[in-house]
Amino acid sequence: MPYITTPSPTQPTELFYEEVGQGRPVVFIHGWPLSSAMWEYQMGAVAEAGFRAIAYDRRGFGRSDHPSAGYDYDTFADDLNSVLEELNLRNVTLVGFSMGGGEVSRFMSRHGADRIASVVFASAVTPYLLKGGTNPDGVDGGVFKEMKDKLRDDRPAFLDAFGKQFFGQGMLSHPVSKATLDASLIVAMQASKKGTLDCVDAFSKTDFRQDITSIRVPTLIIHGDSDKVVPVESSGRRLANEIPGAVYNEYDGAPHALVITHKEDFNRDLIAFLRGDVHPPV
């Protein structure tokens, strides 16, 4: 299986990646608590459209190493940079889902846009998720504390319940099959417990407002108005206002996992953006 080793003087980490297709590279960055497996419906579609699709597992998740440290966005951004450098990728589109949007933002401020052609934020946690004095529209910190408490107490039970919220599953709403819910739980349980816990702090407490000021490449933002995990009012709509020229698509009735529940819409919009057929508002 293909791996990239991230440089580190103390604990080098191997990151699993997969790729398909040829052409201009598109790098997919997954959300919490899953792995690159979540991009199943995008990898083939993007490759068939004439692009090189690449997805990797974040440290601590999926088939990548599960180190004891490094679950912060500076390290995540450096890991992403290692992927781009090792594969010698240029003219790249970065696609960040949920906490993966944080990698996109921190990478752009930390490593610059020399290798980057454009960026995509899908259901992303940016610009800043935690509610506070300078961020009154964020999410209350008690929500994240409760998440960590439940993960410590019974991780499988929490992830099972979280999966239903992730996909917008309810008494009257069944956007995905039980098989998809079960498969996602299996993927989530492959992650290290420490990585799963530490990433709750990372995506909830990291302020990306300064990072996104460095984004000066074409940007597509997609969010669902029924996202109960990362509320659109705290994220997608705010992000669209803070990145000049960004294209913003809000999906009616879409939950957090819109890359799966609304995969046809998402793939259509993503491929159109990759082809340059989507233009910023005038």
mmCIF file of C-alpha atoms in Angstrom:
data_model
loop_
_atom_site.group_PDB
_atom_site.id
_atom_site.type_symbol
_atom_site.label_atom_id
_atom_site.label_comp_id
_atom_site.label_asym_id
_atom_site.label_seq_id
_atom_site.Cartn_x
_atom_site.Cartn_y
_atom_site.Cartn_z
ATOM 1 C CA MET A 1 0.000 0.000 0.000
ATOM 2 C CA PRO A 2 1.293 3.521 -0.737
ATOM 3 C CA TYR A 3 2.537 5.585 2.192
ATOM 4 C CA ILE A 4 4.252 8.922 2.663
ATOM 5 C CA THR A 5 6.575 9.432 5.618
ATOM 6 C CA THR A 6 6.346 12.864 7.213
ATOM 7 C CA PRO A 7 9.695 14.293 8.346
ATOM 8 C CA SER A 8 10.069 14.601 12.098
ATOM 9 C CA PRO A 9 13.147 14.582 14.337
ATOM 10 C CA THR A 10 11.276 12.652 17.036
ATOM 11 C CA GLN A 11 8.482 10.564 15.538
ATOM 12 C CA PRO A 12 8.183 10.273 11.724
ATOM 13 C CA THR A 13 4.627 9.349 10.765
ATOM 14 C CA GLU A 14 3.488 7.274 7.805
ATOM 15 C CA LEU A 15 0.384 8.554 6.023
ATOM 16 C CA PHE A 16 -1.626 6.226 3.829
ATOM 17 C CA TYR A 17 -2.859 7.628 0.527
ATOM 18 C CA GLU A 18 -4.589 6.429 -2.614
ATOM 19 C CA GLU A 19 -4.957 7.948 -6.047
ATOM 20 C CA VAL A 20 -6.786 7.364 -9.299
ATOM 21 C CA GLY A 21 -6.829 9.114 -12.670
ATOM 22 C CA GLN A 22 -4.483 11.416 -14.523
ATOM 23 C CA GLY A 23 -4.391 15.149 -15.027
ATOM 24 C CA ARG A 24 -4.374 18.143 -12.730
ATOM 25 C CA PRO A 25 -4.273 16.956 -9.094
ATOM 26 C CA VAL A 26 -7.172 17.241 -6.661
ATOM 27 C CA VAL A 27 -6.283 16.421 -3.036
ATOM 28 C CA PHE A 28 -9.124 15.409 -0.711
ATOM 29 C CA ILE A 29 -8.845 15.948 3.066
ATOM 30 C CA HIS A 30 -11.342 13.978 5.117
ATOM 31 C CA GLY A 31 -13.462 14.875 8.104
ATOM 32 C CA TRP A 32 -13.605 13.655 11.699
ATOM 33 C CA PRO A 33 -13.824 10.819 12.708
ATOM 34 C CA LEU A 34 -13.515 9.087 9.323
ATOM 35 C CA SER A 35 -10.719 8.528 6.797
ATOM 36 C CA SER A 36 -10.064 8.894 3.086
ATOM 37 C CA ALA A 37 -12.673 6.152 2.601
ATOM 38 C CA MET A 38 -15.368 8.853 2.893
ATOM 39 C CA TRP A 39 -14.378 10.160 -0.574
ATOM 40 C CA GLU A 40 -15.511 6.983 -2.336
ATOM 41 C CA TYR A 41 -18.095 8.809 -4.448
ATOM 42 C CA GLN A 42 -15.777 11.667 -5.415
ATOM 43 C CA MET A 43 -12.556 9.859 -6.355
ATOM 44 C CA GLY A 44 -13.954 8.010 -9.348
ATOM 45 C CA ALA A 45 -16.098 10.887 -10.542
ATOM 46 C CA VAL A 46 -13.208 13.342 -10.472
ATOM 47 C CA ALA A 47 -10.898 10.872 -12.237
ATOM 48 C CA GLU A 48 -13.487 10.229 -14.940
ATOM 49 C CA ALA A 49 -13.729 13.988 -15.447
ATOM 50 C CA GLY A 50 -10.028 14.092 -16.351
ATOM 51 C CA PHE A 51 -8.303 14.858 -13.060
ATOM 52 C CA ARG A 52 -5.892 13.032 -10.745
ATOM 53 C CA ALA A 53 -7.755 12.341 -7.507
ATOM 54 C CA ILE A 54 -5.681 11.825 -4.351
ATOM 55 C CA ALA A 55 -6.953 11.204 -0.821
ATOM 56 C CA TYR A 56 -4.952 10.470 2.321
ATOM 57 C CA ASP A 57 -5.691 9.446 5.894
ATOM 58 C CA ARG A 58 -4.927 12.047 8.555
ATOM 59 C CA ARG A 59 -2.477 10.929 11.238
ATOM 60 C CA GLY A 60 -4.320 8.869 13.846
ATOM 61 C CA PHE A 61 -7.064 7.830 11.414
ATOM 62 C CA GLY A 62 -7.684 5.046 8.940
ATOM 63 C CA ARG A 63 -4.559 3.265 7.696
ATOM 64 C CA SER A 64 -2.104 6.002 8.670
ATOM 65 C CA ASP A 65 0.101 5.711 11.747
ATOM 66 C CA HIS A 66 -1.451 6.427 15.138
ATOM 67 C CA PRO A 67 1.240 8.499 16.889
ATOM 68 C CA SER A 68 0.969 9.725 20.450
ATOM 69 C CA ALA A 69 1.212 13.408 19.501
ATOM 70 C CA GLY A 70 0.772 15.877 16.694
ATOM 71 C CA TYR A 71 -2.993 16.363 16.688
ATOM 72 C CA ASP A 72 -2.877 20.089 16.050
ATOM 73 C CA TYR A 73 -3.388 22.124 12.908
ATOM 74 C CA ASP A 74 0.210 23.221 12.472
ATOM 75 C CA THR A 75 1.185 19.552 12.304
ATOM 76 C CA PHE A 76 -1.778 18.658 10.103
ATOM 77 C CA ALA A 77 -0.817 21.417 7.664
ATOM 78 C CA ASP A 78 2.780 20.192 7.639
ATOM 79 C CA ASP A 79 1.530 16.658 6.957
ATOM 80 C CA LEU A 80 -0.456 17.957 3.997
ATOM 81 C CA ASN A 81 2.638 19.750 2.765
ATOM 82 C CA SER A 82 4.548 16.451 2.973
ATOM 83 C CA VAL A 83 1.919 14.824 0.747
ATOM 84 C CA LEU A 84 2.243 17.569 -1.860
ATOM 85 C CA GLU A 85 6.034 17.551 -1.769
ATOM 86 C CA GLU A 86 6.501 13.780 -1.808
ATOM 87 C CA LEU A 87 4.141 13.380 -4.763
ATOM 88 C CA ASN A 88 5.576 16.525 -6.388
ATOM 89 C CA LEU A 89 2.110 18.000 -6.882
ATOM 90 C CA ARG A 90 1.563 21.420 -8.422
ATOM 91 C CA ASN A 91 -1.447 23.365 -9.657
ATOM 92 C CA VAL A 92 -3.421 21.535 -6.970
ATOM 93 C CA THR A 93 -7.030 21.944 -5.854
ATOM 94 C CA LEU A 94 -7.409 21.235 -2.129
ATOM 95 C CA VAL A 95 -10.820 19.910 -1.043
ATOM 96 C CA GLY A 96 -11.344 20.023 2.721
ATOM 97 C CA PHE A 97 -14.411 18.509 4.371
ATOM 98 C CA SER A 98 -15.443 19.531 7.910
ATOM 99 C CA MET A 99 -12.255 19.583 10.020
ATOM 100 C CA GLY A 100 -10.368 19.142 6.723
ATOM 101 C CA GLY A 101 -11.290 22.728 5.924
ATOM 102 C CA GLY A 102 -9.008 23.675 8.792
ATOM 103 C CA GLU A 103 -6.070 21.967 7.083
ATOM 104 C CA VAL A 104 -6.772 23.951 3.934
ATOM 105 C CA SER A 105 -6.805 27.257 5.831
ATOM 106 C CA ARG A 106 -3.746 26.562 7.987
ATOM 107 C CA PHE A 107 -1.808 25.170 5.009
ATOM 108 C CA MET A 108 -2.426 28.337 2.996
ATOM 109 C CA SER A 109 -1.174 30.603 5.775
ATOM 110 C CA ARG A 110 1.712 28.345 6.790
ATOM 111 C CA HIS A 111 2.989 27.116 3.413
ATOM 112 C CA GLY A 112 1.570 29.533 0.862
ATOM 113 C CA ALA A 113 -0.084 29.064 -2.512
ATOM 114 C CA ASP A 114 2.889 28.175 -4.719
ATOM 115 C CA ARG A 115 1.508 24.688 -5.335
ATOM 116 C CA ILE A 116 -2.177 25.614 -5.109
ATOM 117 C CA ALA A 117 -4.551 26.527 -7.947
ATOM 118 C CA SER A 118 -7.804 26.627 -5.970
ATOM 119 C CA VAL A 119 -9.491 25.455 -2.767
ATOM 120 C CA VAL A 120 -12.840 23.951 -1.801
ATOM 121 C CA PHE A 121 -14.490 24.009 1.636
ATOM 122 C CA ALA A 122 -17.270 21.460 2.188
ATOM 123 C CA SER A 123 -19.240 21.567 5.464
ATOM 124 C CA ALA A 124 -16.074 23.112 6.893
ATOM 125 C CA VAL A 125 -15.391 24.152 10.494
ATOM 126 C CA THR A 126 -13.848 27.432 9.349
ATOM 127 C CA PRO A 127 -13.579 30.283 10.219
ATOM 128 C CA TYR A 128 -13.894 29.574 13.981
ATOM 129 C CA LEU A 129 -16.253 27.133 15.642
ATOM 130 C CA LEU A 130 -15.982 27.858 19.375
ATOM 131 C CA LYS A 131 -18.289 30.470 20.864
ATOM 132 C CA GLY A 132 -16.576 33.199 22.844
ATOM 133 C CA GLY A 133 -16.277 36.916 23.445
ATOM 134 C CA THR A 134 -14.917 37.636 19.973
ATOM 135 C CA ASN A 135 -16.976 34.878 18.361
ATOM 136 C CA PRO A 136 -20.545 35.194 19.663
ATOM 137 C CA ASP A 137 -22.025 33.216 16.758
ATOM 138 C CA GLY A 138 -19.983 30.084 17.469
ATOM 139 C CA VAL A 139 -20.940 26.800 19.132
ATOM 140 C CA ASP A 140 -21.028 26.601 22.938
ATOM 141 C CA GLY A 141 -17.988 24.894 24.429
ATOM 142 C CA GLY A 142 -20.190 22.585 26.478
ATOM 143 C CA VAL A 143 -21.122 20.755 23.275
ATOM 144 C CA PHE A 144 -17.510 19.717 22.711
ATOM 145 C CA LYS A 145 -16.941 18.819 26.355
ATOM 146 C CA GLU A 146 -19.954 16.513 26.204
ATOM 147 C CA MET A 147 -18.594 14.915 23.034
ATOM 148 C CA LYS A 148 -15.290 14.125 24.743
ATOM 149 C CA ASP A 149 -16.995 12.823 27.887
ATOM 150 C CA LYS A 150 -19.108 10.427 25.836
ATOM 151 C CA LEU A 151 -16.139 9.317 23.758
ATOM 152 C CA ARG A 152 -14.239 8.441 26.935
ATOM 153 C CA ASP A 153 -17.222 6.609 28.414
ATOM 154 C CA ASP A 154 -18.406 4.572 25.398
ATOM 155 C CA ARG A 155 -16.774 5.472 22.110
ATOM 156 C CA PRO A 156 -18.730 3.005 19.915
ATOM 157 C CA ALA A 157 -22.077 4.180 21.314
ATOM 158 C CA PHE A 158 -21.199 7.839 20.834
ATOM 159 C CA LEU A 159 -19.927 7.341 17.282
ATOM 160 C CA ASP A 160 -23.027 5.326 16.408
ATOM 161 C CA ALA A 161 -25.280 8.192 17.555
ATOM 162 C CA PHE A 162 -23.012 10.798 15.977
ATOM 163 C CA GLY A 163 -23.186 8.971 12.659
ATOM 164 C CA LYS A 164 -26.944 9.429 12.511
ATOM 165 C CA GLN A 165 -26.553 13.165 13.098
ATOM 166 C CA PHE A 166 -23.687 13.264 10.596
ATOM 167 C CA PHE A 167 -25.915 11.871 7.855
ATOM 168 C CA GLY A 168 -29.119 13.597 8.956
ATOM 169 C CA GLN A 169 -30.784 10.307 9.826
ATOM 170 C CA GLY A 170 -34.012 10.590 11.814
ATOM 171 C CA MET A 171 -37.449 9.125 12.388
ATOM 172 C CA LEU A 172 -38.745 10.510 9.095
ATOM 173 C CA SER A 173 -35.465 11.106 7.269
ATOM 174 C CA HIS A 174 -33.367 8.274 5.831
ATOM 175 C CA PRO A 175 -30.866 9.816 3.395
ATOM 176 C CA VAL A 176 -28.505 6.820 3.597
ATOM 177 C CA SER A 177 -28.865 3.079 4.128
ATOM 178 C CA LYS A 178 -28.208 1.238 7.366
ATOM 179 C CA ALA A 179 -25.275 -0.380 5.570
ATOM 180 C CA THR A 180 -23.714 3.052 5.030
ATOM 181 C CA LEU A 181 -24.201 3.928 8.694
ATOM 182 C CA ASP A 182 -22.611 0.626 9.749
ATOM 183 C CA ALA A 183 -19.692 1.036 7.362
ATOM 184 C CA SER A 184 -19.000 4.567 8.609
ATOM 185 C CA LEU A 185 -18.980 3.349 12.216
ATOM 186 C CA ILE A 186 -16.403 0.706 11.299
ATOM 187 C CA VAL A 187 -14.204 3.352 9.672
ATOM 188 C CA ALA A 188 -14.567 5.674 12.670
ATOM 189 C CA MET A 189 -13.562 2.901 15.069
ATOM 190 C CA GLN A 190 -10.330 2.360 13.109
ATOM 191 C CA ALA A 191 -9.055 5.704 14.408
ATOM 192 C CA SER A 192 -6.944 5.941 17.537
ATOM 193 C CA LYS A 193 -8.868 6.916 20.629
ATOM 194 C CA LYS A 194 -6.313 9.609 21.448
ATOM 195 C CA GLY A 195 -6.460 11.063 17.944
ATOM 196 C CA THR A 196 -10.247 11.036 18.028
ATOM 197 C CA LEU A 197 -10.305 12.895 21.357
ATOM 198 C CA ASP A 198 -7.505 15.343 20.599
ATOM 199 C CA CYS A 199 -9.071 16.324 17.289
ATOM 200 C CA VAL A 200 -12.226 17.488 19.069
ATOM 201 C CA ASP A 201 -10.070 20.139 20.726
ATOM 202 C CA ALA A 202 -8.277 20.888 17.468
ATOM 203 C CA PHE A 203 -11.337 21.543 15.323
ATOM 204 C CA SER A 204 -13.348 23.280 18.040
ATOM 205 C CA LYS A 205 -10.687 25.538 19.582
ATOM 206 C CA THR A 206 -8.572 26.543 16.584
ATOM 207 C CA ASP A 207 -9.264 30.034 15.303
ATOM 208 C CA PHE A 208 -8.788 30.170 11.513
ATOM 209 C CA ARG A 209 -9.902 33.769 11.044
ATOM 210 C CA GLN A 210 -6.374 35.001 10.452
ATOM 211 C CA ASP A 211 -5.480 31.996 8.298
ATOM 212 C CA ILE A 212 -8.251 32.594 5.789
ATOM 213 C CA THR A 213 -7.002 36.115 5.086
ATOM 214 C CA SER A 214 -4.132 34.428 3.201
ATOM 215 C CA ILE A 215 -6.490 32.743 0.720
ATOM 216 C CA ARG A 216 -6.246 34.542 -2.613
ATOM 217 C CA VAL A 217 -6.972 31.680 -5.019
ATOM 218 C CA PRO A 218 -10.355 30.710 -6.515
ATOM 219 C CA THR A 219 -12.518 29.325 -3.725
ATOM 220 C CA LEU A 220 -15.675 27.225 -3.652
ATOM 221 C CA ILE A 221 -17.671 26.866 -0.420
ATOM 222 C CA ILE A 222 -20.472 24.306 -0.107
ATOM 223 C CA HIS A 223 -22.603 23.859 3.000
ATOM 224 C CA GLY A 224 -25.990 22.389 3.873
ATOM 225 C CA ASP A 225 -28.649 24.446 5.612
ATOM 226 C CA SER A 226 -29.653 21.419 7.720
ATOM 227 C CA ASP A 227 -26.147 20.723 9.049
ATOM 228 C CA LYS A 228 -26.529 19.884 12.753
ATOM 229 C CA VAL A 229 -22.820 19.133 13.262
ATOM 230 C CA VAL A 230 -21.288 22.359 11.912
ATOM 231 C CA PRO A 231 -24.155 24.872 11.741
ATOM 232 C CA VAL A 232 -24.171 26.884 8.542
ATOM 233 C CA GLU A 233 -24.675 30.143 10.445
ATOM 234 C CA SER A 234 -21.394 29.595 12.309
ATOM 235 C CA SER A 235 -19.392 28.473 9.328
ATOM 236 C CA GLY A 236 -20.328 28.377 5.642
ATOM 237 C CA ARG A 237 -22.148 31.700 5.452
ATOM 238 C CA ARG A 238 -19.517 33.489 7.509
ATOM 239 C CA LEU A 239 -16.662 31.994 5.514
ATOM 240 C CA ALA A 240 -18.256 33.088 2.241
ATOM 241 C CA ASN A 241 -18.337 36.658 3.518
ATOM 242 C CA GLU A 242 -14.701 36.609 4.587
ATOM 243 C CA ILE A 243 -13.025 35.249 1.438
ATOM 244 C CA PRO A 244 -13.204 37.822 -1.379
ATOM 245 C CA GLY A 245 -14.675 36.424 -4.585
ATOM 246 C CA ALA A 246 -15.600 33.038 -3.094
ATOM 247 C CA VAL A 247 -18.368 31.059 -4.791
ATOM 248 C CA TYR A 248 -20.909 29.918 -2.197
ATOM 249 C CA ASN A 249 -23.414 27.102 -2.749
ATOM 250 C CA GLU A 250 -25.869 26.304 0.032
ATOM 251 C CA TYR A 251 -27.792 23.044 -0.339
ATOM 252 C CA ASP A 252 -31.398 23.083 0.797
ATOM 253 C CA GLY A 253 -32.058 20.345 3.351
ATOM 254 C CA ALA A 254 -28.515 18.948 3.233
ATOM 255 C CA PRO A 255 -26.954 17.540 6.434
ATOM 256 C CA HIS A 256 -23.291 17.579 7.360
ATOM 257 C CA ALA A 257 -22.314 14.603 5.191
ATOM 258 C CA LEU A 258 -23.503 16.201 1.954
ATOM 259 C CA VAL A 259 -20.603 14.719 -0.031
ATOM 260 C CA ILE A 260 -22.464 11.409 0.425
ATOM 261 C CA THR A 261 -26.123 12.330 0.887
ATOM 262 C CA HIS A 262 -26.000 14.883 -1.952
ATOM 263 C CA LYS A 263 -23.145 13.326 -3.889
ATOM 264 C CA GLU A 264 -24.596 14.021 -7.344
ATOM 265 C CA ASP A 265 -25.026 17.727 -6.580
ATOM 266 C CA PHE A 266 -21.644 17.961 -4.893
ATOM 267 C CA ASN A 267 -19.787 16.150 -7.681
ATOM 268 C CA ARG A 268 -21.478 18.290 -10.332
ATOM 269 C CA ASP A 269 -20.533 21.519 -8.578
ATOM 270 C CA LEU A 270 -17.014 20.355 -7.758
ATOM 271 C CA ILE A 271 -16.240 19.235 -11.311
ATOM 272 C CA ALA A 272 -17.687 22.420 -12.777
ATOM 273 C CA PHE A 273 -15.435 24.406 -10.438
ATOM 274 C CA LEU A 274 -12.395 22.310 -11.373
ATOM 275 C CA ARG A 275 -13.103 22.958 -15.036
ATOM 276 C CA GLY A 276 -13.412 26.694 -14.470
ATOM 277 C CA ASP A 277 -17.110 26.737 -15.278
ATOM 278 C CA VAL A 278 -18.060 28.375 -11.975
ATOM 279 C CA HIS A 279 -17.383 32.076 -11.501
ATOM 280 C CA PRO A 280 -17.493 34.313 -8.417
ATOM 281 C CA PRO A 281 -20.456 36.619 -7.939
ATOM 282 C CA VAL A 282 -20.176 40.009 -9.608
#
